GROMACS .gro file of C-alpha atoms in nm:
model
  337
    1UNK     CA    1  -1.150 -18.119 -15.741
    2UNK     CA    2  -0.976 -17.799 -15.831
    3UNK     CA    3  -0.973 -17.708 -16.198
    4UNK     CA    4  -0.626 -17.630 -16.345
    5UNK     CA    5  -0.577 -17.283 -16.498
    6UNK     CA    6  -0.600 -17.269 -16.877
    7UNK     CA    7  -0.271 -17.285 -17.066
    8UNK     CA    8  -0.120 -16.965 -17.191
    9UNK     CA    9   0.071 -16.663 -17.060
   10UNK     CA   10   0.004 -16.564 -16.700
   11UNK     CA   11  -0.253 -16.300 -16.637
   12UNK     CA   12  -0.136 -15.944 -16.612
   13UNK     CA   13  -0.093 -15.815 -16.257
   14UNK     CA   14  -0.378 -15.609 -16.123
   15UNK     CA   15  -0.144 -15.326 -16.020
   16UNK     CA   16   0.023 -15.149 -16.314
   17UNK     CA   17   0.400 -15.113 -16.291
   18UNK     CA   18   0.525 -14.788 -16.153
   19UNK     CA   19   0.634 -14.532 -16.410
   20UNK     CA   20   1.010 -14.490 -16.433
   21UNK     CA   21   1.142 -14.204 -16.231
   22UNK     CA   22   1.262 -13.926 -16.462
   23UNK     CA   23   1.629 -13.843 -16.444
   24UNK     CA   24   1.692 -13.551 -16.215
   25UNK     CA   25   1.941 -13.379 -16.447
   26UNK     CA   26   1.700 -13.375 -16.744
   27UNK     CA   27   1.485 -13.135 -16.546
   28UNK     CA   28   1.789 -12.937 -16.431
   29UNK     CA   29   1.967 -12.883 -16.762
   30UNK     CA   30   1.813 -12.538 -16.824
   31UNK     CA   31   1.920 -12.448 -16.470
   32UNK     CA   32   2.275 -12.560 -16.549
   33UNK     CA   33   2.289 -12.359 -16.871
   34UNK     CA   34   2.160 -12.039 -16.710
   35UNK     CA   35   2.395 -12.074 -16.414
   36UNK     CA   36   2.693 -12.134 -16.641
   37UNK     CA   37   2.590 -11.841 -16.862
   38UNK     CA   38   2.577 -11.599 -16.569
   39UNK     CA   39   2.909 -11.710 -16.421
   40UNK     CA   40   3.069 -11.696 -16.767
   41UNK     CA   41   2.930 -11.344 -16.806
   42UNK     CA   42   3.103 -11.247 -16.482
   43UNK     CA   43   3.431 -11.386 -16.622
   44UNK     CA   44   3.391 -11.192 -16.947
   45UNK     CA   45   3.310 -10.869 -16.765
   46UNK     CA   46   3.617 -10.917 -16.549
   47UNK     CA   47   3.828 -10.977 -16.859
   48UNK     CA   48   3.696 -10.664 -17.026
   49UNK     CA   49   3.747 -10.425 -16.734
   50UNK     CA   50   4.031 -10.563 -16.521
   51UNK     CA   51   4.296 -10.387 -16.730
   52UNK     CA   52   4.080 -10.121 -16.890
   53UNK     CA   53   4.321  -9.847 -16.776
   54UNK     CA   54   4.636 -10.058 -16.809
   55UNK     CA   55   4.677 -10.148 -16.441
   56UNK     CA   56   4.532 -10.455 -16.271
   57UNK     CA   57   4.199 -10.364 -16.109
   58UNK     CA   58   4.177 -10.610 -15.821
   59UNK     CA   59   3.804 -10.565 -15.766
   60UNK     CA   60   3.719 -10.670 -16.121
   61UNK     CA   61   3.991 -10.935 -16.122
   62UNK     CA   62   3.858 -11.087 -15.798
   63UNK     CA   63   3.513 -11.122 -15.954
   64UNK     CA   64   3.660 -11.315 -16.246
   65UNK     CA   65   3.868 -11.535 -16.017
   66UNK     CA   66   3.573 -11.622 -15.794
   67UNK     CA   67   3.349 -11.697 -16.094
   68UNK     CA   68   3.618 -11.917 -16.251
   69UNK     CA   69   3.679 -12.106 -15.927
   70UNK     CA   70   3.303 -12.143 -15.886
   71UNK     CA   71   3.267 -12.307 -16.226
   72UNK     CA   72   3.558 -12.543 -16.165
   73UNK     CA   73   3.440 -12.617 -15.812
   74UNK     CA   74   3.091 -12.718 -15.924
   75UNK     CA   75   3.241 -12.941 -16.193
   76UNK     CA   76   3.474 -13.111 -15.943
   77UNK     CA   77   3.204 -13.168 -15.682
   78UNK     CA   78   2.963 -13.302 -15.943
   79UNK     CA   79   3.223 -13.542 -16.075
   80UNK     CA   80   3.300 -13.680 -15.731
   81UNK     CA   81   2.954 -13.689 -15.570
   82UNK     CA   82   2.682 -13.661 -15.837
   83UNK     CA   83   2.784 -13.897 -16.116
   84UNK     CA   84   2.495 -14.136 -16.044
   85UNK     CA   85   2.244 -13.851 -16.081
   86UNK     CA   86   2.438 -13.689 -16.364
   87UNK     CA   87   2.495 -13.970 -16.618
   88UNK     CA   88   2.543 -13.723 -16.903
   89UNK     CA   89   2.804 -13.533 -16.695
   90UNK     CA   90   2.645 -13.199 -16.784
   91UNK     CA   91   2.727 -13.065 -16.439
   92UNK     CA   92   3.089 -13.153 -16.508
   93UNK     CA   93   3.132 -13.070 -16.876
   94UNK     CA   94   2.958 -12.733 -16.900
   95UNK     CA   95   3.087 -12.564 -16.583
   96UNK     CA   96   3.421 -12.739 -16.630
   97UNK     CA   97   3.478 -12.625 -16.988
   98UNK     CA   98   3.379 -12.264 -16.918
   99UNK     CA   99   3.588 -12.272 -16.603
  100UNK     CA  100   3.886 -12.391 -16.805
  101UNK     CA  101   3.836 -12.101 -17.047
  102UNK     CA  102   3.818 -11.871 -16.745
  103UNK     CA  103   4.154 -12.002 -16.624
  104UNK     CA  104   4.311 -11.902 -16.954
  105UNK     CA  105   4.161 -11.554 -16.936
  106UNK     CA  106   4.262 -11.501 -16.574
  107UNK     CA  107   4.619 -11.613 -16.648
  108UNK     CA  108   4.634 -11.377 -16.945
  109UNK     CA  109   4.512 -11.088 -16.730
  110UNK     CA  110   4.767 -11.161 -16.459
  111UNK     CA  111   5.064 -11.183 -16.698
  112UNK     CA  112   4.936 -10.898 -16.920
  113UNK     CA  113   5.179 -10.840 -17.211
  114UNK     CA  114   5.453 -11.076 -17.094
  115UNK     CA  115   5.627 -11.272 -17.372
  116UNK     CA  116   5.501 -11.602 -17.226
  117UNK     CA  117   5.139 -11.494 -17.173
  118UNK     CA  118   4.997 -11.673 -17.476
  119UNK     CA  119   5.201 -11.986 -17.407
  120UNK     CA  120   5.107 -12.013 -17.040
  121UNK     CA  121   4.741 -11.926 -17.090
  122UNK     CA  122   4.695 -12.138 -17.402
  123UNK     CA  123   4.876 -12.446 -17.273
  124UNK     CA  124   4.694 -12.423 -16.939
  125UNK     CA  125   4.363 -12.437 -17.123
  126UNK     CA  126   4.484 -12.728 -17.337
  127UNK     CA  127   4.608 -12.930 -17.038
  128UNK     CA  128   4.293 -12.878 -16.831
  129UNK     CA  129   4.071 -12.948 -17.132
  130UNK     CA  130   4.248 -13.275 -17.207
  131UNK     CA  131   4.205 -13.379 -16.844
  132UNK     CA  132   3.833 -13.304 -16.866
  133UNK     CA  133   3.807 -13.488 -17.196
  134UNK     CA  134   3.974 -13.799 -17.055
  135UNK     CA  135   3.744 -13.798 -16.750
  136UNK     CA  136   3.416 -13.729 -16.930
  137UNK     CA  137   3.465 -13.765 -17.306
  138UNK     CA  138   3.237 -13.464 -17.353
  139UNK     CA  139   3.242 -13.217 -17.641
  140UNK     CA  140   3.278 -12.887 -17.446
  141UNK     CA  141   3.630 -12.985 -17.347
  142UNK     CA  142   3.716 -13.047 -17.713
  143UNK     CA  143   3.611 -12.692 -17.796
  144UNK     CA  144   3.825 -12.534 -17.524
  145UNK     CA  145   4.120 -12.759 -17.608
  146UNK     CA  146   4.117 -12.648 -17.973
  147UNK     CA  147   4.082 -12.281 -17.875
  148UNK     CA  148   4.372 -12.304 -17.631
  149UNK     CA  149   4.583 -12.482 -17.889
  150UNK     CA  150   4.497 -12.215 -18.147
  151UNK     CA  151   4.615 -11.935 -17.918
  152UNK     CA  152   4.941 -12.119 -17.857
  153UNK     CA  153   4.985 -12.201 -18.225
  154UNK     CA  154   4.939 -11.842 -18.336
  155UNK     CA  155   5.202 -11.732 -18.085
  156UNK     CA  156   5.442 -11.999 -18.213
  157UNK     CA  157   5.396 -11.875 -18.569
  158UNK     CA  158   5.459 -11.519 -18.461
  159UNK     CA  159   5.776 -11.609 -18.265
  160UNK     CA  160   5.931 -11.880 -18.481
  161UNK     CA  161   5.832 -11.774 -18.830
  162UNK     CA  162   5.835 -11.403 -18.741
  163UNK     CA  163   5.529 -11.319 -18.946
  164UNK     CA  164   5.511 -10.942 -18.998
  165UNK     CA  165   5.210 -10.755 -18.870
  166UNK     CA  166   5.134 -10.620 -19.218
  167UNK     CA  167   4.901 -10.882 -19.370
  168UNK     CA  168   4.944 -10.722 -19.709
  169UNK     CA  169   5.305 -10.825 -19.734
  170UNK     CA  170   5.351 -11.112 -19.983
  171UNK     CA  171   5.538 -11.339 -19.742
  172UNK     CA  172   5.307 -11.255 -19.451
  173UNK     CA  173   4.983 -11.337 -19.632
  174UNK     CA  174   5.111 -11.666 -19.771
  175UNK     CA  175   5.269 -11.765 -19.441
  176UNK     CA  176   4.948 -11.694 -19.251
  177UNK     CA  177   4.744 -11.894 -19.500
  178UNK     CA  178   4.983 -12.189 -19.487
  179UNK     CA  179   4.988 -12.173 -19.108
  180UNK     CA  180   4.607 -12.184 -19.093
  181UNK     CA  181   4.597 -12.485 -19.325
  182UNK     CA  182   4.861 -12.663 -19.119
  183UNK     CA  183   4.663 -12.598 -18.802
  184UNK     CA  184   4.345 -12.740 -18.955
  185UNK     CA  185   4.526 -13.051 -19.077
  186UNK     CA  186   4.711 -13.118 -18.750
  187UNK     CA  187   4.404 -13.076 -18.528
  188UNK     CA  188   4.185 -13.285 -18.758
  189UNK     CA  189   4.441 -13.566 -18.766
  190UNK     CA  190   4.487 -13.550 -18.388
  191UNK     CA  191   4.113 -13.557 -18.331
  192UNK     CA  192   4.076 -13.858 -18.558
  193UNK     CA  193   4.243 -14.076 -18.294
  194UNK     CA  194   3.928 -14.080 -18.077
  195UNK     CA  195   3.582 -14.150 -18.211
  196UNK     CA  196   3.426 -13.893 -17.977
  197UNK     CA  197   3.653 -13.612 -18.101
  198UNK     CA  198   3.673 -13.705 -18.469
  199UNK     CA  199   3.410 -13.461 -18.586
  200UNK     CA  200   3.420 -13.177 -18.334
  201UNK     CA  201   3.798 -13.127 -18.335
  202UNK     CA  202   3.804 -13.100 -18.714
  203UNK     CA  203   3.498 -12.879 -18.711
  204UNK     CA  204   3.646 -12.634 -18.461
  205UNK     CA  205   3.979 -12.617 -18.644
  206UNK     CA  206   3.795 -12.581 -18.973
  207UNK     CA  207   3.576 -12.298 -18.844
  208UNK     CA  208   3.881 -12.109 -18.718
  209UNK     CA  209   4.050 -12.166 -19.054
  210UNK     CA  210   3.749 -12.040 -19.251
  211UNK     CA  211   3.730 -11.726 -19.036
  212UNK     CA  212   4.107 -11.679 -19.071
  213UNK     CA  213   4.098 -11.715 -19.450
  214UNK     CA  214   3.805 -11.476 -19.482
  215UNK     CA  215   3.972 -11.222 -19.252
  216UNK     CA  216   4.305 -11.252 -19.434
  217UNK     CA  217   4.145 -11.209 -19.776
  218UNK     CA  218   3.940 -10.917 -19.647
  219UNK     CA  219   4.259 -10.753 -19.519
  220UNK     CA  220   4.408 -10.793 -19.866
  221UNK     CA  221   4.099 -10.625 -20.014
  222UNK     CA  222   4.157 -10.321 -19.793
  223UNK     CA  223   4.532 -10.320 -19.854
  224UNK     CA  224   4.480 -10.347 -20.229
  225UNK     CA  225   4.233 -10.057 -20.223
  226UNK     CA  226   4.459  -9.819 -20.029
  227UNK     CA  227   4.797  -9.916 -20.175
  228UNK     CA  228   4.756  -9.720 -20.501
  229UNK     CA  229   4.656  -9.408 -20.309
  230UNK     CA  230   4.960  -9.434 -20.084
  231UNK     CA  231   5.208  -9.497 -20.364
  232UNK     CA  232   5.048  -9.259 -20.611
  233UNK     CA  233   5.264  -8.957 -20.690
  234UNK     CA  234   5.123  -8.619 -20.607
  235UNK     CA  235   5.280  -8.461 -20.911
  236UNK     CA  236   5.056  -8.182 -21.041
  237UNK     CA  237   5.052  -8.340 -21.387
  238UNK     CA  238   4.926  -8.673 -21.243
  239UNK     CA  239   4.680  -8.556 -20.977
  240UNK     CA  240   4.387  -8.561 -21.218
  241UNK     CA  241   4.472  -8.903 -21.365
  242UNK     CA  242   4.343  -9.236 -21.240
  243UNK     CA  243   4.590  -9.417 -21.011
  244UNK     CA  244   4.720  -9.741 -21.166
  245UNK     CA  245   4.591 -10.072 -21.036
  246UNK     CA  246   4.814 -10.217 -20.765
  247UNK     CA  247   4.889 -10.585 -20.831
  248UNK     CA  248   5.127 -10.658 -20.544
  249UNK     CA  249   4.881 -10.892 -20.372
  250UNK     CA  250   4.780 -11.105 -20.671
  251UNK     CA  251   5.020 -11.389 -20.590
  252UNK     CA  252   4.897 -11.401 -20.230
  253UNK     CA  253   4.538 -11.416 -20.349
  254UNK     CA  254   4.598 -11.700 -20.594
  255UNK     CA  255   4.775 -11.897 -20.322
  256UNK     CA  256   4.483 -11.841 -20.085
  257UNK     CA  257   4.238 -11.955 -20.353
  258UNK     CA  258   4.443 -12.268 -20.421
  259UNK     CA  259   4.467 -12.354 -20.051
  260UNK     CA  260   4.093 -12.295 -20.015
  261UNK     CA  261   4.029 -12.546 -20.290
  262UNK     CA  262   4.254 -12.801 -20.118
  263UNK     CA  263   4.069 -12.746 -19.791
  264UNK     CA  264   3.736 -12.796 -19.969
  265UNK     CA  265   3.855 -13.128 -20.111
  266UNK     CA  266   3.993 -13.239 -19.774
  267UNK     CA  267   3.671 -13.154 -19.591
  268UNK     CA  268   3.471 -13.332 -19.862
  269UNK     CA  269   3.676 -13.646 -19.794
  270UNK     CA  270   3.615 -13.606 -19.419
  271UNK     CA  271   3.241 -13.569 -19.489
  272UNK     CA  272   3.247 -13.891 -19.691
  273UNK     CA  273   3.433 -14.078 -19.416
  274UNK     CA  274   3.225 -13.952 -19.122
  275UNK     CA  275   2.892 -13.878 -19.285
  276UNK     CA  276   2.867 -13.566 -19.069
  277UNK     CA  277   2.709 -13.246 -19.197
  278UNK     CA  278   2.961 -13.011 -19.032
  279UNK     CA  279   3.233 -13.090 -19.287
  280UNK     CA  280   2.991 -13.015 -19.570
  281UNK     CA  281   2.910 -12.683 -19.407
  282UNK     CA  282   3.282 -12.599 -19.396
  283UNK     CA  283   3.312 -12.674 -19.769
  284UNK     CA  284   3.034 -12.427 -19.848
  285UNK     CA  285   3.152 -12.166 -19.597
  286UNK     CA  286   3.507 -12.129 -19.728
  287UNK     CA  287   3.392 -12.118 -20.090
  288UNK     CA  288   3.127 -11.849 -20.048
  289UNK     CA  289   3.339 -11.634 -19.813
  290UNK     CA  290   3.683 -11.639 -19.977
  291UNK     CA  291   3.599 -11.643 -20.349
  292UNK     CA  292   3.413 -11.307 -20.371
  293UNK     CA  293   3.683 -11.138 -20.162
  294UNK     CA  294   3.955 -11.286 -20.383
  295UNK     CA  295   3.778 -11.156 -20.692
  296UNK     CA  296   3.778 -10.809 -20.534
  297UNK     CA  297   4.153 -10.824 -20.461
  298UNK     CA  298   4.225 -10.932 -20.818
  299UNK     CA  299   3.997 -10.655 -20.953
  300UNK     CA  300   3.824 -10.902 -21.183
  301UNK     CA  301   3.672 -10.709 -21.472
  302UNK     CA  302   3.409 -10.971 -21.552
  303UNK     CA  303   3.316 -11.156 -21.231
  304UNK     CA  304   3.027 -11.306 -21.424
  305UNK     CA  305   3.278 -11.545 -21.581
  306UNK     CA  306   3.385 -11.659 -21.235
  307UNK     CA  307   3.022 -11.713 -21.143
  308UNK     CA  308   2.956 -11.896 -21.472
  309UNK     CA  309   3.249 -12.135 -21.419
  310UNK     CA  310   3.164 -12.197 -21.052
  311UNK     CA  311   2.795 -12.247 -21.137
  312UNK     CA  312   2.871 -12.483 -21.426
  313UNK     CA  313   3.102 -12.702 -21.216
  314UNK     CA  314   2.861 -12.698 -20.920
  315UNK     CA  315   2.564 -12.779 -21.141
  316UNK     CA  316   2.754 -13.066 -21.302
  317UNK     CA  317   2.841 -13.212 -20.962
  318UNK     CA  318   2.478 -13.188 -20.846
  319UNK     CA  319   2.363 -13.353 -21.170
  320UNK     CA  320   2.612 -13.635 -21.111
  321UNK     CA  321   2.480 -13.680 -20.756
  322UNK     CA  322   2.123 -13.686 -20.889
  323UNK     CA  323   2.208 -13.952 -21.147
  324UNK     CA  324   2.378 -14.162 -20.879
  325UNK     CA  325   2.070 -14.132 -20.657
  326UNK     CA  326   1.837 -14.232 -20.938
  327UNK     CA  327   2.059 -14.531 -21.015
  328UNK     CA  328   2.039 -14.637 -20.652
  329UNK     CA  329   1.660 -14.608 -20.659
  330UNK     CA  330   1.639 -14.822 -20.972
  331UNK     CA  331   1.864 -15.090 -20.824
  332UNK     CA  332   1.655 -15.106 -20.508
  333UNK     CA  333   1.339 -15.127 -20.714
  334UNK     CA  334   1.478 -15.417 -20.918
  335UNK     CA  335   1.593 -15.596 -20.602
  336UNK     CA  336   1.247 -15.556 -20.452
  337UNK     CA  337   1.084 -15.708 -20.764
   0.00000   0.00000   0.00000
């Protein structure tokens, strides 16, 4: 009589299960990044030297064209044939995004200083980036889309609003600042439509806005420093006297400071809604870059007062956050008991 097996789970098989095969692309990602970097370098070199002497150098331009087409070609082939081995779409997103940027550069080189150069190049980058974003949902296409839109937007401001080249002019400085804020708001709102672009679109627009605000305020610092020397009379009786302080850029500076504060509050709200660190970084970046430059434009006699006020408000906010955290800890402790 055969004895029945004891009850319980079946015995483990004698042969251990085969280890899962590692994904091919995980091992190839460094290869992708290096390849993209070298082709992108060829595009940048072509951009730098194709019109170095004013005329179109076809040898340099051909290198940029071939590199751009190579990036786009790899992305297209990978999307059609290698999606099963490329689940993260790295072979599509990285070469595709840099190829899209290359298209914008090659178009700009071909059209040179034509009135429509910025529009054609910028909108081409935006259209191709949106197509890549729809197909893959990957972040590199968000970056190129925002950059292309920024180029187009700046050209629109220059053509429609007719912003003068002199950033020290009252209307010019305020118009530029308002235009940068509007760009940040529009791109952030547009990016909020999709969950996969909600953070990166706002971050890219915010970074461009921070750089723009810092550059604009820095230009005002230089303009404010040289304006008295330019307008100062060379009368012999006045040559030994100190030139008066020029205050023509004070209104611009106060407007920039006010808009910076509004941007800080807006990014703080975005940080609260998304929980992402990038919006908090933008809050810090615009405060520490614009405020010292603004103090220089305004020729603040006692910047220590500015530091005291900023430090007192910042310390109070950190203390409030600490008290809230301690309250949360106490509530959790009581709930555990």
